[in-house]
């Protein structure tokens, strides 16, 4: 199963692909950040990110896309703009047949580190250790996206293991 994590943003959109093999082992395929030029008007930035995301999902063909849920942070206007990019992301992923789910940042942090209030750097260190990755210069948006995919696969592997235990 290939899972795409997306940390949506209208300037920086983090993405990360993780695959779970038949032995329930996780493998990072890739993670990075898409950038939209700040000089562009809002809807043009959405278009730029939409095109780049379309290329990604066509290339990697995820089975599941995990999008970070909206939280009311800076302002209502920011939340509305975040809603626009989340819609773009969901539509692109649905377009290639991927199931779309969402998790809150707090849920992801708790699942990965045991603390819903863990700092982003702690999540990054733990995640890189679990996936056997060396420290990188990737943005925290890319790491957040990778964490979303990892969280979903953790939950999915627990379901698979519990089904196997019941079958015995």
Short mmCIF file of C-alpha atoms in Angstrom, two decimals:
data_model
loop_
_atom_site.label_atom_id
_atom_site.label_comp_id
_atom_site.label_asym_id
_atom_site.label_seq_id
_atom_site.Cartn_x
_atom_site.Cartn_y
_atom_site.Cartn_z
CA UNK A 1 0.00 0.00 0.00
CA UNK A 2 1.31 3.45 -0.98
CA UNK A 3 0.26 6.34 1.21
CA UNK A 4 0.69 10.01 0.38
CA UNK A 5 0.77 12.43 3.30
CA UNK A 6 -0.04 16.05 2.54
CA UNK A 7 0.62 19.04 4.78
CA UNK A 8 -1.41 21.62 2.86
CA UNK A 9 -0.38 25.22 2.52
CA UNK A 10 -0.98 27.89 -0.09
CA UNK A 11 2.71 28.80 -0.25
CA UNK A 12 4.43 25.61 0.91
CA UNK A 13 2.77 22.22 0.47
CA UNK A 14 4.58 19.34 2.13
CA UNK A 15 4.23 15.86 0.68
CA UNK A 16 5.57 12.45 1.60
CA UNK A 17 5.12 8.94 0.24
CA UNK A 18 5.53 5.83 2.36
CA UNK A 19 4.88 2.29 1.22
CA UNK A 20 3.98 -0.67 3.40
CA UNK A 21 5.19 -3.97 1.94
CA UNK A 22 3.60 -7.40 2.35
CA UNK A 23 5.59 -7.97 5.54
CA UNK A 24 4.12 -4.78 7.07
CA UNK A 25 7.47 -2.96 6.79
CA UNK A 26 7.44 0.75 6.01
CA UNK A 27 9.62 2.28 3.30
CA UNK A 28 9.90 5.98 2.53
CA UNK A 29 9.60 6.51 -1.18
CA UNK A 30 10.19 10.28 -1.16
CA UNK A 31 9.21 13.46 0.62
CA UNK A 32 9.63 17.13 -0.19
CA UNK A 33 7.84 20.46 -0.49
CA UNK A 34 6.03 22.16 -3.36
CA UNK A 35 6.44 25.93 -3.40
CA UNK A 36 4.16 28.54 -4.95
CA UNK A 37 5.67 31.95 -5.71
CA UNK A 38 4.58 34.50 -3.10
CA UNK A 39 4.28 37.20 -5.78
CA UNK A 40 1.36 35.37 -7.41
CA UNK A 41 -2.24 36.11 -6.47
CA UNK A 42 -3.92 33.49 -4.29
CA UNK A 43 -5.85 31.61 -7.00
CA UNK A 44 -2.81 31.50 -9.29
CA UNK A 45 -0.83 29.92 -6.43
CA UNK A 46 -3.59 27.32 -6.10
CA UNK A 47 -3.25 26.60 -9.82
CA UNK A 48 0.54 26.20 -9.57
CA UNK A 49 0.21 23.82 -6.60
CA UNK A 50 -2.62 21.94 -8.32
CA UNK A 51 -0.48 21.28 -11.40
CA UNK A 52 2.52 20.17 -9.35
CA UNK A 53 0.38 17.90 -7.17
CA UNK A 54 -1.28 16.42 -10.27
CA UNK A 55 2.15 15.42 -11.55
CA UNK A 56 3.05 13.84 -8.19
CA UNK A 57 -0.08 11.75 -7.87
CA UNK A 58 0.18 10.62 -11.48
CA UNK A 59 3.81 9.58 -10.92
CA UNK A 60 3.36 7.76 -7.60
CA UNK A 61 -0.29 6.61 -7.80
CA UNK A 62 -1.12 6.52 -4.06
CA UNK A 63 -3.68 4.10 -2.66
CA UNK A 64 -4.49 6.47 0.20
CA UNK A 65 -3.95 10.19 0.70
CA UNK A 66 -3.80 11.60 4.22
CA UNK A 67 -4.44 15.33 4.46
CA UNK A 68 -3.84 17.31 7.63
CA UNK A 69 -7.15 18.55 9.00
CA UNK A 70 -7.93 22.22 9.39
CA UNK A 71 -7.25 23.93 12.68
CA UNK A 72 -8.13 27.52 13.40
CA UNK A 73 -4.73 29.06 13.93
CA UNK A 74 -3.93 32.56 12.77
CA UNK A 75 -7.29 33.74 11.46
CA UNK A 76 -10.56 32.74 9.89
CA UNK A 77 -9.23 33.99 6.53
CA UNK A 78 -6.26 31.61 6.82
CA UNK A 79 -8.61 28.72 7.59
CA UNK A 80 -10.70 29.50 4.50
CA UNK A 81 -7.58 29.62 2.32
CA UNK A 82 -6.42 26.34 3.83
CA UNK A 83 -9.81 24.88 2.94
CA UNK A 84 -9.26 25.82 -0.70
CA UNK A 85 -5.91 24.03 -0.95
CA UNK A 86 -7.25 21.01 0.95
CA UNK A 87 -10.02 20.77 -1.66
CA UNK A 88 -7.46 20.90 -4.46
CA UNK A 89 -5.47 18.12 -2.75
CA UNK A 90 -8.50 15.92 -2.14
CA UNK A 91 -9.73 16.31 -5.71
CA UNK A 92 -6.33 15.46 -7.22
CA UNK A 93 -6.00 12.35 -5.05
CA UNK A 94 -9.55 11.19 -5.69
CA UNK A 95 -8.84 11.67 -9.40
CA UNK A 96 -6.32 8.81 -9.32
CA UNK A 97 -8.58 6.61 -7.21
CA UNK A 98 -6.89 7.23 -3.85
CA UNK A 99 -9.00 7.11 -0.71
CA UNK A 100 -8.74 10.40 1.19
CA UNK A 101 -8.57 10.58 4.98
CA UNK A 102 -7.58 13.30 7.42
CA UNK A 103 -5.84 13.49 10.78
CA UNK A 104 -5.25 16.40 13.10
CA UNK A 105 -1.67 17.45 13.87
CA UNK A 106 -2.25 16.48 17.51
CA UNK A 107 -3.36 12.95 16.55
CA UNK A 108 -0.29 12.46 14.37
CA UNK A 109 2.12 13.69 17.04
CA UNK A 110 0.52 11.46 19.67
CA UNK A 111 0.58 8.41 17.40
CA UNK A 112 4.24 8.87 16.50
CA UNK A 113 5.81 10.20 19.71
CA UNK A 114 3.24 9.44 22.40
CA UNK A 115 2.63 13.15 23.03
CA UNK A 116 0.09 15.24 21.14
CA UNK A 117 2.05 18.37 22.00
CA UNK A 118 5.46 17.17 20.75
CA UNK A 119 7.59 19.73 18.93
CA UNK A 120 8.00 19.31 15.17
CA UNK A 121 11.72 18.59 15.53
CA UNK A 122 10.98 15.73 17.95
CA UNK A 123 8.52 14.24 15.48
CA UNK A 124 11.10 14.59 12.71
CA UNK A 125 13.85 12.88 14.73
CA UNK A 126 11.60 10.01 15.78
CA UNK A 127 10.21 9.56 12.28
CA UNK A 128 13.64 9.56 10.64
CA UNK A 129 14.84 7.01 13.18
CA UNK A 130 11.85 4.73 12.54
CA UNK A 131 12.30 4.93 8.78
CA UNK A 132 16.09 4.60 8.87
CA UNK A 133 16.65 8.02 7.33
CA UNK A 134 19.59 10.31 7.89
CA UNK A 135 19.00 13.89 8.95
CA UNK A 136 18.16 15.98 5.92
CA UNK A 137 17.62 19.54 4.88
CA UNK A 138 13.98 18.88 3.98
CA UNK A 139 11.46 21.38 5.26
CA UNK A 140 9.33 20.68 8.31
CA UNK A 141 6.33 20.79 5.95
CA UNK A 142 7.78 17.76 4.14
CA UNK A 143 8.40 15.99 7.45
CA UNK A 144 4.86 16.77 8.63
CA UNK A 145 3.51 15.22 5.44
CA UNK A 146 5.67 12.13 5.90
CA UNK A 147 4.40 11.91 9.50
CA UNK A 148 0.78 11.93 8.24
CA UNK A 149 1.48 8.97 5.95
CA UNK A 150 3.41 7.15 8.70
CA UNK A 151 0.57 7.69 11.18
CA UNK A 152 -1.96 6.20 8.78
CA UNK A 153 0.20 3.18 8.08
CA UNK A 154 0.77 2.64 11.80
CA UNK A 155 -2.96 2.58 12.38
CA UNK A 156 -3.50 0.35 9.36
CA UNK A 157 -0.82 -2.14 10.43
CA UNK A 158 -2.39 -2.36 13.89
CA UNK A 159 -5.72 -3.22 12.24
CA UNK A 160 -4.03 -5.86 10.07
CA UNK A 161 -2.27 -7.41 13.07
CA UNK A 162 -5.44 -7.44 15.18
CA UNK A 163 -7.38 -9.13 12.38
CA UNK A 164 -4.64 -11.75 12.16
CA UNK A 165 -4.80 -12.34 15.92
CA UNK A 166 -8.57 -12.82 15.80
CA UNK A 167 -8.27 -15.33 12.96
CA UNK A 168 -6.12 -17.69 15.04
#
